[in-house]
Amino acid sequence: MKARDKRYSNYFWKATAVLFLLFTLHPSLITSSYAEAPKRIISLSPSTTEILFAAGLGDNIVGVTTFCDHPEEAKLKPKIGGMSNPSLEAVITLKPDIVIMTTDGNPKEFEERLRSMNIKTYVFTARTMSQLPDGIRDIGRALNEENSFNTLASDIEKALGSYKARRQGISKKVLFMIWPEPLIVAGPGTAIDDAINLLGAANIADDAVIQYPKYSIEEVVRRSPDIIFVGKGSGMNMEETAGGLLKRISYIPAVKNNKVFYVGDGLYRLGPRVIEGLEELEGLLNKETKD
């Protein structure tokens, strides 16, 4: 073969190789940039379940935990176990495109097992109200459903901004009771603590070293709250459940002055219903401030 023909032959094969690579890589580039939105989603926490429903993806949810009871439609979804002990077999059986988890409540080991089986996961890391809007936007990006999640995030951001703008100092010391015996209260780093601060009151447990510290009766007496909120989560009759404890501390200001209020579980889950929780606490605190 002449040298000129040999040179042209090399050019031909190099060009062919480049074209082959382009055609081979092109589909994968499309997949990574414009991947199809997951059609089958499993949610491993009540908060992410509520976020998914609020963003309009309720029909795409194929599995939730036994604690996911809001909205009502969530109760009808197949259950995969609890937050701390989800069933790997149940998850696999439901053939999810993605499993949505949380930093708080779901075992890290479970996420690692899912990943080792090539099951896609996303971990929701927001822990405070201020982190919630961006956390919702991040889920939207992970699910390729940015518009609806951005709208939800902006609505929550706007509502929180409104509360922040009109925040006033309320000279009331507040205790938020999660559970009466043993007495578990809401401490720092929780949506409840955020709400109390955002409304201008003082959480008597905001100096705790954990999110949900256990308090003794002596500690409650020493800190002497003006108002006690008792959360009504888990469908329990909290008036009856907390009755014994409140009787034993009947001489502290909150109980003596009938300032014990039973409130819903909107602040228990870092999701769209935190605004409802804020509104409920605001109404009660404003009433007490005026009285």
PDB file of C-alpha atoms in Angstrom:
ATOM      1  CA  MET A   1       0.000   0.000   0.000  1.00  0.00           C
ATOM      2  CA  LYS A   2       1.256   3.410  -0.906  1.00  0.00           C
ATOM      3  CA  ALA A   3       2.094   5.764   1.991  1.00  0.00           C
ATOM      4  CA  ARG A   4      -0.698   8.197   0.977  1.00  0.00           C
ATOM      5  CA  ASP A   5      -3.322   5.415   0.894  1.00  0.00           C
ATOM      6  CA  LYS A   6      -2.095   4.094   4.226  1.00  0.00           C
ATOM      7  CA  ARG A   7      -2.448   7.593   5.785  1.00  0.00           C
ATOM      8  CA  TYR A   8      -6.016   7.950   4.460  1.00  0.00           C
ATOM      9  CA  SER A   9      -6.816   4.477   5.806  1.00  0.00           C
ATOM     10  CA  ASN A  10      -5.677   5.496   9.298  1.00  0.00           C
ATOM     11  CA  TYR A  11      -7.795   8.673   9.106  1.00  0.00           C
ATOM     12  CA  PHE A  12     -10.817   6.582   8.090  1.00  0.00           C
ATOM     13  CA  TRP A  13     -10.537   4.187  11.002  1.00  0.00           C
ATOM     14  CA  LYS A  14      -9.896   6.982  13.518  1.00  0.00           C
ATOM     15  CA  ALA A  15     -12.974   8.874  12.286  1.00  0.00           C
ATOM     16  CA  THR A  16     -15.024   5.684  12.436  1.00  0.00           C
ATOM     17  CA  ALA A  17     -13.893   5.094  16.036  1.00  0.00           C
ATOM     18  CA  VAL A  18     -14.849   8.648  17.067  1.00  0.00           C
ATOM     19  CA  LEU A  19     -18.296   8.315  15.474  1.00  0.00           C
ATOM     20  CA  PHE A  20     -18.794   4.955  17.189  1.00  0.00           C
ATOM     21  CA  LEU A  21     -17.942   6.447  20.579  1.00  0.00           C
ATOM     22  CA  LEU A  22     -20.298   9.381  20.009  1.00  0.00           C
ATOM     23  CA  PHE A  23     -23.209   7.112  19.107  1.00  0.00           C
ATOM     24  CA  THR A  24     -22.371   4.801  22.012  1.00  0.00           C
ATOM     25  CA  LEU A  25     -22.080   7.535  24.625  1.00  0.00           C
ATOM     26  CA  HIS A  26     -24.967   9.650  23.472  1.00  0.00           C
ATOM     27  CA  PRO A  27     -27.775   7.582  25.045  1.00  0.00           C
ATOM     28  CA  SER A  28     -25.973   7.465  28.391  1.00  0.00           C
ATOM     29  CA  LEU A  29     -25.505  11.242  28.332  1.00  0.00           C
ATOM     30  CA  ILE A  30     -29.206  11.670  27.749  1.00  0.00           C
ATOM     31  CA  THR A  31     -29.956   9.276  30.618  1.00  0.00           C
ATOM     32  CA  SER A  32     -27.794  11.135  33.127  1.00  0.00           C
ATOM     33  CA  SER A  33     -29.081  14.578  32.219  1.00  0.00           C
ATOM     34  CA  TYR A  34     -32.751  13.911  31.555  1.00  0.00           C
ATOM     35  CA  ALA A  35     -33.421  10.687  33.406  1.00  0.00           C
ATOM     36  CA  GLU A  36     -37.068   9.668  33.555  1.00  0.00           C
ATOM     37  CA  ALA A  37     -38.844  10.579  36.773  1.00  0.00           C
ATOM     38  CA  PRO A  38     -39.210   7.569  39.119  1.00  0.00           C
ATOM     39  CA  LYS A  39     -42.612   5.953  38.810  1.00  0.00           C
ATOM     40  CA  ARG A  40     -42.406   3.722  41.881  1.00  0.00           C
ATOM     41  CA  ILE A  41     -41.340   5.420  45.115  1.00  0.00           C
ATOM     42  CA  ILE A  42     -41.017   4.005  48.620  1.00  0.00           C
ATOM     43  CA  SER A  43     -40.951   6.478  51.503  1.00  0.00           C
ATOM     44  CA  LEU A  44     -39.353   5.398  54.782  1.00  0.00           C
ATOM     45  CA  SER A  45     -40.585   8.229  57.010  1.00  0.00           C
ATOM     46  CA  PRO A  46     -43.854  10.082  57.748  1.00  0.00           C
ATOM     47  CA  SER A  47     -42.284  13.464  56.936  1.00  0.00           C
ATOM     48  CA  THR A  48     -41.106  12.471  53.443  1.00  0.00           C
ATOM     49  CA  THR A  49     -44.413  10.717  52.792  1.00  0.00           C
ATOM     50  CA  GLU A  50     -46.267  13.949  53.584  1.00  0.00           C
ATOM     51  CA  ILE A  51     -43.884  15.947  51.385  1.00  0.00           C
ATOM     52  CA  LEU A  52     -44.382  13.555  48.448  1.00  0.00           C
ATOM     53  CA  PHE A  53     -48.164  13.727  48.745  1.00  0.00           C
ATOM     54  CA  ALA A  54     -48.113  17.524  49.080  1.00  0.00           C
ATOM     55  CA  ALA A  55     -45.991  17.757  45.919  1.00  0.00           C
ATOM     56  CA  GLY A  56     -48.536  15.688  43.999  1.00  0.00           C
ATOM     57  CA  LEU A  57     -46.686  12.361  43.823  1.00  0.00           C
ATOM     58  CA  GLY A  58     -49.070  10.346  45.976  1.00  0.00           C
ATOM     59  CA  ASP A  59     -49.975   8.052  43.083  1.00  0.00           C
ATOM     60  CA  ASN A  60     -46.281   7.192  42.591  1.00  0.00           C
ATOM     61  CA  ILE A  61     -45.834   5.991  46.176  1.00  0.00           C
ATOM     62  CA  VAL A  62     -45.880   2.193  46.310  1.00  0.00           C
ATOM     63  CA  GLY A  63     -44.784   1.678  49.910  1.00  0.00           C
ATOM     64  CA  VAL A  64     -44.602   3.526  53.243  1.00  0.00           C
ATOM     65  CA  THR A  65     -43.854   2.782  56.898  1.00  0.00           C
ATOM     66  CA  THR A  66     -46.438   1.803  59.478  1.00  0.00           C
ATOM     67  CA  PHE A  67     -46.048   5.310  60.946  1.00  0.00           C
ATOM     68  CA  CYS A  68     -47.084   7.072  57.737  1.00  0.00           C
ATOM     69  CA  ASP A  69     -50.689   7.980  58.533  1.00  0.00           C
ATOM     70  CA  HIS A  70     -51.091  11.350  56.867  1.00  0.00           C
ATOM     71  CA  PRO A  71     -52.781  12.180  54.580  1.00  0.00           C
ATOM     72  CA  GLU A  72     -55.529   9.576  54.796  1.00  0.00           C
ATOM     73  CA  GLU A  73     -54.452   8.057  51.465  1.00  0.00           C
ATOM     74  CA  ALA A  74     -51.095   7.136  53.027  1.00  0.00           C
ATOM     75  CA  LYS A  75     -52.869   4.636  55.289  1.00  0.00           C
ATOM     76  CA  LEU A  76     -53.924   2.668  52.216  1.00  0.00           C
ATOM     77  CA  LYS A  77     -50.387   2.232  50.844  1.00  0.00           C
ATOM     78  CA  PRO A  78     -48.533  -1.077  51.309  1.00  0.00           C
ATOM     79  CA  LYS A  79     -46.458  -1.106  54.508  1.00  0.00           C
ATOM     80  CA  ILE A  80     -42.780  -2.026  54.575  1.00  0.00           C
ATOM     81  CA  GLY A  81     -42.327  -2.012  58.381  1.00  0.00           C
ATOM     82  CA  GLY A  82     -41.201   0.696  60.797  1.00  0.00           C
ATOM     83  CA  MET A  83     -38.733   3.524  60.333  1.00  0.00           C
ATOM     84  CA  SER A  84     -35.965   1.861  62.330  1.00  0.00           C
ATOM     85  CA  ASN A  85     -36.700  -1.692  61.172  1.00  0.00           C
ATOM     86  CA  PRO A  86     -37.977  -1.628  57.584  1.00  0.00           C
ATOM     87  CA  SER A  87     -38.286  -4.987  55.861  1.00  0.00           C
ATOM     88  CA  LEU A  88     -35.730  -5.464  53.100  1.00  0.00           C
ATOM     89  CA  GLU A  89     -37.857  -8.240  51.616  1.00  0.00           C
ATOM     90  CA  ALA A  90     -40.929  -5.983  51.498  1.00  0.00           C
ATOM     91  CA  VAL A  91     -38.946  -3.222  49.785  1.00  0.00           C
ATOM     92  CA  ILE A  92     -37.552  -5.604  47.172  1.00  0.00           C
ATOM     93  CA  THR A  93     -40.989  -7.101  46.523  1.00  0.00           C
ATOM     94  CA  LEU A  94     -42.415  -3.656  45.720  1.00  0.00           C
ATOM     95  CA  LYS A  95     -39.723  -3.084  43.051  1.00  0.00           C
ATOM     96  CA  PRO A  96     -39.128   0.624  43.701  1.00  0.00           C
ATOM     97  CA  ASP A  97     -37.350   2.956  41.287  1.00  0.00           C
ATOM     98  CA  ILE A  98     -36.129   4.880  44.340  1.00  0.00           C
ATOM     99  CA  VAL A  99     -36.355   4.694  48.147  1.00  0.00           C
ATOM    100  CA  ILE A 100     -36.605   8.008  50.010  1.00  0.00           C
ATOM    101  CA  MET A 101     -34.986   7.913  53.466  1.00  0.00           C
ATOM    102  CA  THR A 102     -34.134  10.376  56.240  1.00  0.00           C
ATOM    103  CA  THR A 103     -30.995  11.060  58.233  1.00  0.00           C
ATOM    104  CA  ASP A 104     -33.009  10.828  61.445  1.00  0.00           C
ATOM    105  CA  GLY A 105     -34.885   7.614  62.022  1.00  0.00           C
ATOM    106  CA  ASN A 106     -33.714   5.318  59.213  1.00  0.00           C
ATOM    107  CA  PRO A 107     -30.690   3.040  59.761  1.00  0.00           C
ATOM    108  CA  LYS A 108     -27.609   3.929  57.736  1.00  0.00           C
ATOM    109  CA  GLU A 109     -26.961   0.202  57.338  1.00  0.00           C
ATOM    110  CA  PHE A 110     -30.294  -0.206  55.543  1.00  0.00           C
ATOM    111  CA  GLU A 111     -29.346   2.439  53.004  1.00  0.00           C
ATOM    112  CA  GLU A 112     -26.017   0.677  52.423  1.00  0.00           C
ATOM    113  CA  ARG A 113     -27.792  -2.649  51.855  1.00  0.00           C
ATOM    114  CA  LEU A 114     -30.139  -1.079  49.327  1.00  0.00           C
ATOM    115  CA  ARG A 115     -27.240   0.528  47.488  1.00  0.00           C
ATOM    116  CA  SER A 116     -25.320  -2.742  47.446  1.00  0.00           C
ATOM    117  CA  MET A 117     -28.333  -4.239  45.642  1.00  0.00           C
ATOM    118  CA  ASN A 118     -28.361  -1.369  43.121  1.00  0.00           C
ATOM    119  CA  ILE A 119     -31.616   0.022  44.512  1.00  0.00           C
ATOM    120  CA  LYS A 120     -31.503   3.789  44.138  1.00  0.00           C
ATOM    121  CA  THR A 121     -31.883   5.781  47.368  1.00  0.00           C
ATOM    122  CA  TYR A 122     -32.163   9.404  48.389  1.00  0.00           C
ATOM    123  CA  VAL A 123     -31.591  10.626  51.942  1.00  0.00           C
ATOM    124  CA  PHE A 124     -33.548  13.655  53.186  1.00  0.00           C
ATOM    125  CA  THR A 125     -31.173  15.525  55.518  1.00  0.00           C
ATOM    126  CA  ALA A 126     -33.164  18.594  56.628  1.00  0.00           C
ATOM    127  CA  ARG A 127     -33.627  18.750  60.411  1.00  0.00           C
ATOM    128  CA  THR A 128     -34.857  22.277  61.111  1.00  0.00           C
ATOM    129  CA  MET A 129     -37.558  24.548  59.742  1.00  0.00           C
ATOM    130  CA  SER A 130     -34.999  26.790  58.087  1.00  0.00           C
ATOM    131  CA  GLN A 131     -33.546  23.765  56.259  1.00  0.00           C
ATOM    132  CA  LEU A 132     -36.948  22.446  55.174  1.00  0.00           C
ATOM    133  CA  PRO A 133     -37.503  24.466  51.941  1.00  0.00           C
ATOM    134  CA  ASP A 134     -34.112  23.552  50.461  1.00  0.00           C
ATOM    135  CA  GLY A 135     -34.587  19.968  51.628  1.00  0.00           C
ATOM    136  CA  ILE A 136     -37.830  19.799  49.648  1.00  0.00           C
ATOM    137  CA  ARG A 137     -36.150  21.303  46.582  1.00  0.00           C
ATOM    138  CA  ASP A 138     -33.417  18.658  46.847  1.00  0.00           C
ATOM    139  CA  ILE A 139     -36.003  15.856  46.821  1.00  0.00           C
ATOM    140  CA  GLY A 140     -37.552  17.407  43.720  1.00  0.00           C
ATOM    141  CA  ARG A 141     -34.196  17.377  41.951  1.00  0.00           C
ATOM    142  CA  ALA A 142     -33.600  13.761  42.966  1.00  0.00           C
ATOM    143  CA  LEU A 143     -36.985  12.783  41.520  1.00  0.00           C
ATOM    144  CA  ASN A 144     -36.768  14.987  38.404  1.00  0.00           C
ATOM    145  CA  GLU A 145     -39.945  16.718  39.517  1.00  0.00           C
ATOM    146  CA  GLU A 146     -38.543  20.111  40.348  1.00  0.00           C
ATOM    147  CA  ASN A 147     -41.525  22.340  39.543  1.00  0.00           C
ATOM    148  CA  SER A 148     -44.017  20.986  42.048  1.00  0.00           C
ATOM    149  CA  PHE A 149     -41.393  20.622  44.793  1.00  0.00           C
ATOM    150  CA  ASN A 150     -40.057  24.135  44.177  1.00  0.00           C
ATOM    151  CA  THR A 151     -43.594  25.512  44.471  1.00  0.00           C
ATOM    152  CA  LEU A 152     -44.160  23.644  47.742  1.00  0.00           C
ATOM    153  CA  ALA A 153     -40.791  24.820  49.086  1.00  0.00           C
ATOM    154  CA  SER A 154     -41.491  28.437  48.136  1.00  0.00           C
ATOM    155  CA  ASP A 155     -44.911  28.365  49.829  1.00  0.00           C
ATOM    156  CA  ILE A 156     -43.350  27.094  53.067  1.00  0.00           C
ATOM    157  CA  GLU A 157     -40.474  29.562  52.786  1.00  0.00           C
ATOM    158  CA  LYS A 158     -42.921  32.422  52.352  1.00  0.00           C
ATOM    159  CA  ALA A 159     -44.974  31.352  55.370  1.00  0.00           C
ATOM    160  CA  LEU A 160     -41.889  30.984  57.575  1.00  0.00           C
ATOM    161  CA  GLY A 161     -40.645  34.371  56.400  1.00  0.00           C
ATOM    162  CA  SER A 162     -43.950  35.934  57.410  1.00  0.00           C
ATOM    163  CA  TYR A 163     -43.660  34.506  60.919  1.00  0.00           C
ATOM    164  CA  LYS A 164     -40.062  35.670  61.175  1.00  0.00           C
ATOM    165  CA  ALA A 165     -40.984  39.206  60.072  1.00  0.00           C
ATOM    166  CA  ARG A 166     -43.646  39.619  62.739  1.00  0.00           C
ATOM    167  CA  ARG A 167     -41.800  37.799  65.517  1.00  0.00           C
ATOM    168  CA  GLN A 168     -42.302  39.452  68.868  1.00  0.00           C
ATOM    169  CA  GLY A 169     -40.807  38.685  72.238  1.00  0.00           C
ATOM    170  CA  ILE A 170     -43.334  36.811  74.372  1.00  0.00           C
ATOM    171  CA  SER A 171     -42.311  36.646  78.005  1.00  0.00           C
ATOM    172  CA  LYS A 172     -43.600  33.113  78.421  1.00  0.00           C
ATOM    173  CA  LYS A 173     -41.600  30.030  79.318  1.00  0.00           C
ATOM    174  CA  VAL A 174     -42.861  27.025  77.409  1.00  0.00           C
ATOM    175  CA  LEU A 175     -42.520  23.285  77.929  1.00  0.00           C
ATOM    176  CA  PHE A 176     -43.565  21.025  75.063  1.00  0.00           C
ATOM    177  CA  MET A 177     -44.316  17.555  76.349  1.00  0.00           C
ATOM    178  CA  ILE A 178     -43.743  14.718  73.891  1.00  0.00           C
ATOM    179  CA  TRP A 179     -44.513  11.977  76.400  1.00  0.00           C
ATOM    180  CA  PRO A 180     -45.445  12.200  80.110  1.00  0.00           C
ATOM    181  CA  GLU A 181     -43.962   9.154  81.808  1.00  0.00           C
ATOM    182  CA  PRO A 182     -41.058   9.050  81.464  1.00  0.00           C
ATOM    183  CA  LEU A 183     -41.269  12.757  80.743  1.00  0.00           C
ATOM    184  CA  ILE A 184     -39.795  13.468  77.301  1.00  0.00           C
ATOM    185  CA  VAL A 185     -39.724  17.076  76.118  1.00  0.00           C
ATOM    186  CA  ALA A 186     -38.810  18.847  72.871  1.00  0.00           C
ATOM    187  CA  GLY A 187     -35.298  20.258  72.953  1.00  0.00           C
ATOM    188  CA  PRO A 188     -33.036  22.107  70.505  1.00  0.00           C
ATOM    189  CA  GLY A 189     -32.744  21.067  66.876  1.00  0.00           C
ATOM    190  CA  THR A 190     -36.408  20.128  66.577  1.00  0.00           C
ATOM    191  CA  ALA A 191     -39.187  21.742  64.544  1.00  0.00           C
ATOM    192  CA  ILE A 192     -41.010  22.299  67.847  1.00  0.00           C
ATOM    193  CA  ASP A 193     -38.105  24.299  69.292  1.00  0.00           C
ATOM    194  CA  ASP A 194     -37.901  26.248  66.022  1.00  0.00           C
ATOM    195  CA  ALA A 195     -41.620  27.056  66.261  1.00  0.00           C
ATOM    196  CA  ILE A 196     -41.434  28.250  69.871  1.00  0.00           C
ATOM    197  CA  ASN A 197     -38.467  30.492  69.029  1.00  0.00           C
ATOM    198  CA  LEU A 198     -40.056  31.749  65.818  1.00  0.00           C
ATOM    199  CA  LEU A 199     -43.114  32.800  67.804  1.00  0.00           C
ATOM    200  CA  GLY A 200     -40.956  34.706  70.276  1.00  0.00           C
ATOM    201  CA  ALA A 201     -41.453  32.517  73.355  1.00  0.00           C
ATOM    202  CA  ALA A 202     -38.778  30.588  75.298  1.00  0.00           C
ATOM    203  CA  ASN A 203     -38.405  26.820  75.277  1.00  0.00           C
ATOM    204  CA  ILE A 204     -37.277  25.814  78.783  1.00  0.00           C
ATOM    205  CA  ALA A 205     -35.429  22.819  77.270  1.00  0.00           C
ATOM    206  CA  ASP A 206     -33.471  24.726  74.613  1.00  0.00           C
ATOM    207  CA  ASP A 207     -30.183  24.146  76.448  1.00  0.00           C
ATOM    208  CA  ALA A 208     -30.432  20.349  76.329  1.00  0.00           C
ATOM    209  CA  VAL A 209     -27.652  18.387  74.653  1.00  0.00           C
ATOM    210  CA  ILE A 210     -30.038  16.120  72.756  1.00  0.00           C
ATOM    211  CA  GLN A 211     -33.163  16.800  70.731  1.00  0.00           C
ATOM    212  CA  TYR A 212     -35.602  15.017  73.008  1.00  0.00           C
ATOM    213  CA  PRO A 213     -34.257  15.013  76.591  1.00  0.00           C
ATOM    214  CA  LYS A 214     -35.804  13.197  79.519  1.00  0.00           C
ATOM    215  CA  TYR A 215     -36.799  15.518  82.358  1.00  0.00           C
ATOM    216  CA  SER A 216     -37.393  14.783  86.008  1.00  0.00           C
ATOM    217  CA  ILE A 217     -40.285  16.353  87.875  1.00  0.00           C
ATOM    218  CA  GLU A 218     -37.732  18.249  89.949  1.00  0.00           C
ATOM    219  CA  GLU A 219     -36.296  19.792  86.766  1.00  0.00           C
ATOM    220  CA  VAL A 220     -39.736  20.897  85.562  1.00  0.00           C
ATOM    221  CA  VAL A 221     -40.439  22.460  88.958  1.00  0.00           C
ATOM    222  CA  ARG A 222     -37.069  24.226  88.940  1.00  0.00           C
ATOM    223  CA  ARG A 223     -37.649  25.678  85.438  1.00  0.00           C
ATOM    224  CA  SER A 224     -41.298  26.493  86.242  1.00  0.00           C
ATOM    225  CA  PRO A 225     -42.918  26.850  82.774  1.00  0.00           C
ATOM    226  CA  ASP A 226     -45.778  29.328  82.266  1.00  0.00           C
ATOM    227  CA  ILE A 227     -47.343  27.215  79.506  1.00  0.00           C
ATOM    228  CA  ILE A 228     -47.286  23.485  78.790  1.00  0.00           C
ATOM    229  CA  PHE A 229     -48.119  22.094  75.376  1.00  0.00           C
ATOM    230  CA  VAL A 230     -48.893  18.392  75.237  1.00  0.00           C
ATOM    231  CA  GLY A 231     -48.540  16.809  71.804  1.00  0.00           C
ATOM    232  CA  LYS A 232     -51.409  14.544  70.737  1.00  0.00           C
ATOM    233  CA  GLY A 233     -49.455  12.345  68.343  1.00  0.00           C
ATOM    234  CA  SER A 234     -49.858   8.585  67.917  1.00  0.00           C
ATOM    235  CA  GLY A 235     -53.650   8.727  68.361  1.00  0.00           C
ATOM    236  CA  MET A 236     -53.343   8.393  72.142  1.00  0.00           C
ATOM    237  CA  ASN A 237     -55.686   9.944  74.668  1.00  0.00           C
ATOM    238  CA  MET A 238     -53.050  12.304  76.026  1.00  0.00           C
ATOM    239  CA  GLU A 239     -55.454  14.013  78.454  1.00  0.00           C
ATOM    240  CA  GLU A 240     -55.722  10.704  80.251  1.00  0.00           C
ATOM    241  CA  THR A 241     -52.106   9.636  79.703  1.00  0.00           C
ATOM    242  CA  ALA A 242     -50.624  12.899  81.037  1.00  0.00           C
ATOM    243  CA  GLY A 243     -53.163  13.283  83.847  1.00  0.00           C
ATOM    244  CA  GLY A 244     -51.056  11.633  86.548  1.00  0.00           C
ATOM    245  CA  LEU A 245     -47.967  13.704  85.871  1.00  0.00           C
ATOM    246  CA  LEU A 246     -49.875  16.985  85.699  1.00  0.00           C
ATOM    247  CA  LYS A 247     -51.508  16.191  89.029  1.00  0.00           C
ATOM    248  CA  ARG A 248     -48.095  15.745  90.637  1.00  0.00           C
ATOM    249  CA  ILE A 249     -46.896  19.120  89.329  1.00  0.00           C
ATOM    250  CA  SER A 250     -50.203  20.913  89.933  1.00  0.00           C
ATOM    251  CA  TYR A 251     -48.507  23.700  91.892  1.00  0.00           C
ATOM    252  CA  ILE A 252     -46.300  25.029  89.061  1.00  0.00           C
ATOM    253  CA  PRO A 253     -47.633  28.141  87.206  1.00  0.00           C
ATOM    254  CA  ALA A 254     -48.654  26.397  83.958  1.00  0.00           C
ATOM    255  CA  VAL A 255     -50.843  23.819  85.693  1.00  0.00           C
ATOM    256  CA  LYS A 256     -52.047  26.010  88.545  1.00  0.00           C
ATOM    257  CA  ASN A 257     -53.238  28.688  86.075  1.00  0.00           C
ATOM    258  CA  ASN A 258     -54.851  26.209  83.643  1.00  0.00           C
ATOM    259  CA  LYS A 259     -52.292  26.889  80.932  1.00  0.00           C
ATOM    260  CA  VAL A 260     -51.932  23.311  79.712  1.00  0.00           C
ATOM    261  CA  PHE A 261     -52.939  22.865  76.075  1.00  0.00           C
ATOM    262  CA  TYR A 262     -53.203  19.724  73.975  1.00  0.00           C
ATOM    263  CA  VAL A 263     -52.027  20.327  70.417  1.00  0.00           C
ATOM    264  CA  GLY A 264     -51.911  18.359  67.172  1.00  0.00           C
ATOM    265  CA  ASP A 265     -48.920  16.608  65.623  1.00  0.00           C
ATOM    266  CA  GLY A 266     -48.208  19.154  62.867  1.00  0.00           C
ATOM    267  CA  LEU A 267     -44.798  19.976  64.376  1.00  0.00           C
ATOM    268  CA  TYR A 268     -43.839  16.357  64.929  1.00  0.00           C
ATOM    269  CA  ARG A 269     -42.899  15.883  61.292  1.00  0.00           C
ATOM    270  CA  LEU A 270     -40.641  18.165  59.285  1.00  0.00           C
ATOM    271  CA  GLY A 271     -42.957  18.597  56.322  1.00  0.00           C
ATOM    272  CA  PRO A 272     -45.694  20.845  54.965  1.00  0.00           C
ATOM    273  CA  ARG A 273     -47.850  20.560  58.106  1.00  0.00           C
ATOM    274  CA  VAL A 274     -45.328  22.457  60.251  1.00  0.00           C
ATOM    275  CA  ILE A 275     -47.165  25.594  59.151  1.00  0.00           C
ATOM    276  CA  GLU A 276     -50.390  24.222  60.682  1.00  0.00           C
ATOM    277  CA  GLY A 277     -48.448  23.510  63.869  1.00  0.00           C
ATOM    278  CA  LEU A 278     -47.091  27.055  63.914  1.00  0.00           C
ATOM    279  CA  GLU A 279     -50.563  28.503  63.455  1.00  0.00           C
ATOM    280  CA  GLU A 280     -51.926  26.437  66.329  1.00  0.00           C
ATOM    281  CA  LEU A 281     -49.167  27.462  68.761  1.00  0.00           C
ATOM    282  CA  GLU A 282     -49.382  31.077  67.623  1.00  0.00           C
ATOM    283  CA  GLY A 283     -53.105  31.201  68.322  1.00  0.00           C
ATOM    284  CA  LEU A 284     -52.659  29.827  71.840  1.00  0.00           C
ATOM    285  CA  LEU A 285     -49.639  31.992  72.685  1.00  0.00           C
ATOM    286  CA  ASN A 286     -51.324  35.146  71.415  1.00  0.00           C
ATOM    287  CA  LYS A 287     -54.405  34.386  73.467  1.00  0.00           C
ATOM    288  CA  GLU A 288     -52.312  33.846  76.586  1.00  0.00           C
ATOM    289  CA  THR A 289     -50.355  37.033  75.965  1.00  0.00           C
ATOM    290  CA  LYS A 290     -53.551  39.085  75.752  1.00  0.00           C
ATOM    291  CA  ASP A 291     -55.135  37.514  78.837  1.00  0.00           C
TER     292      ASP A 291
END
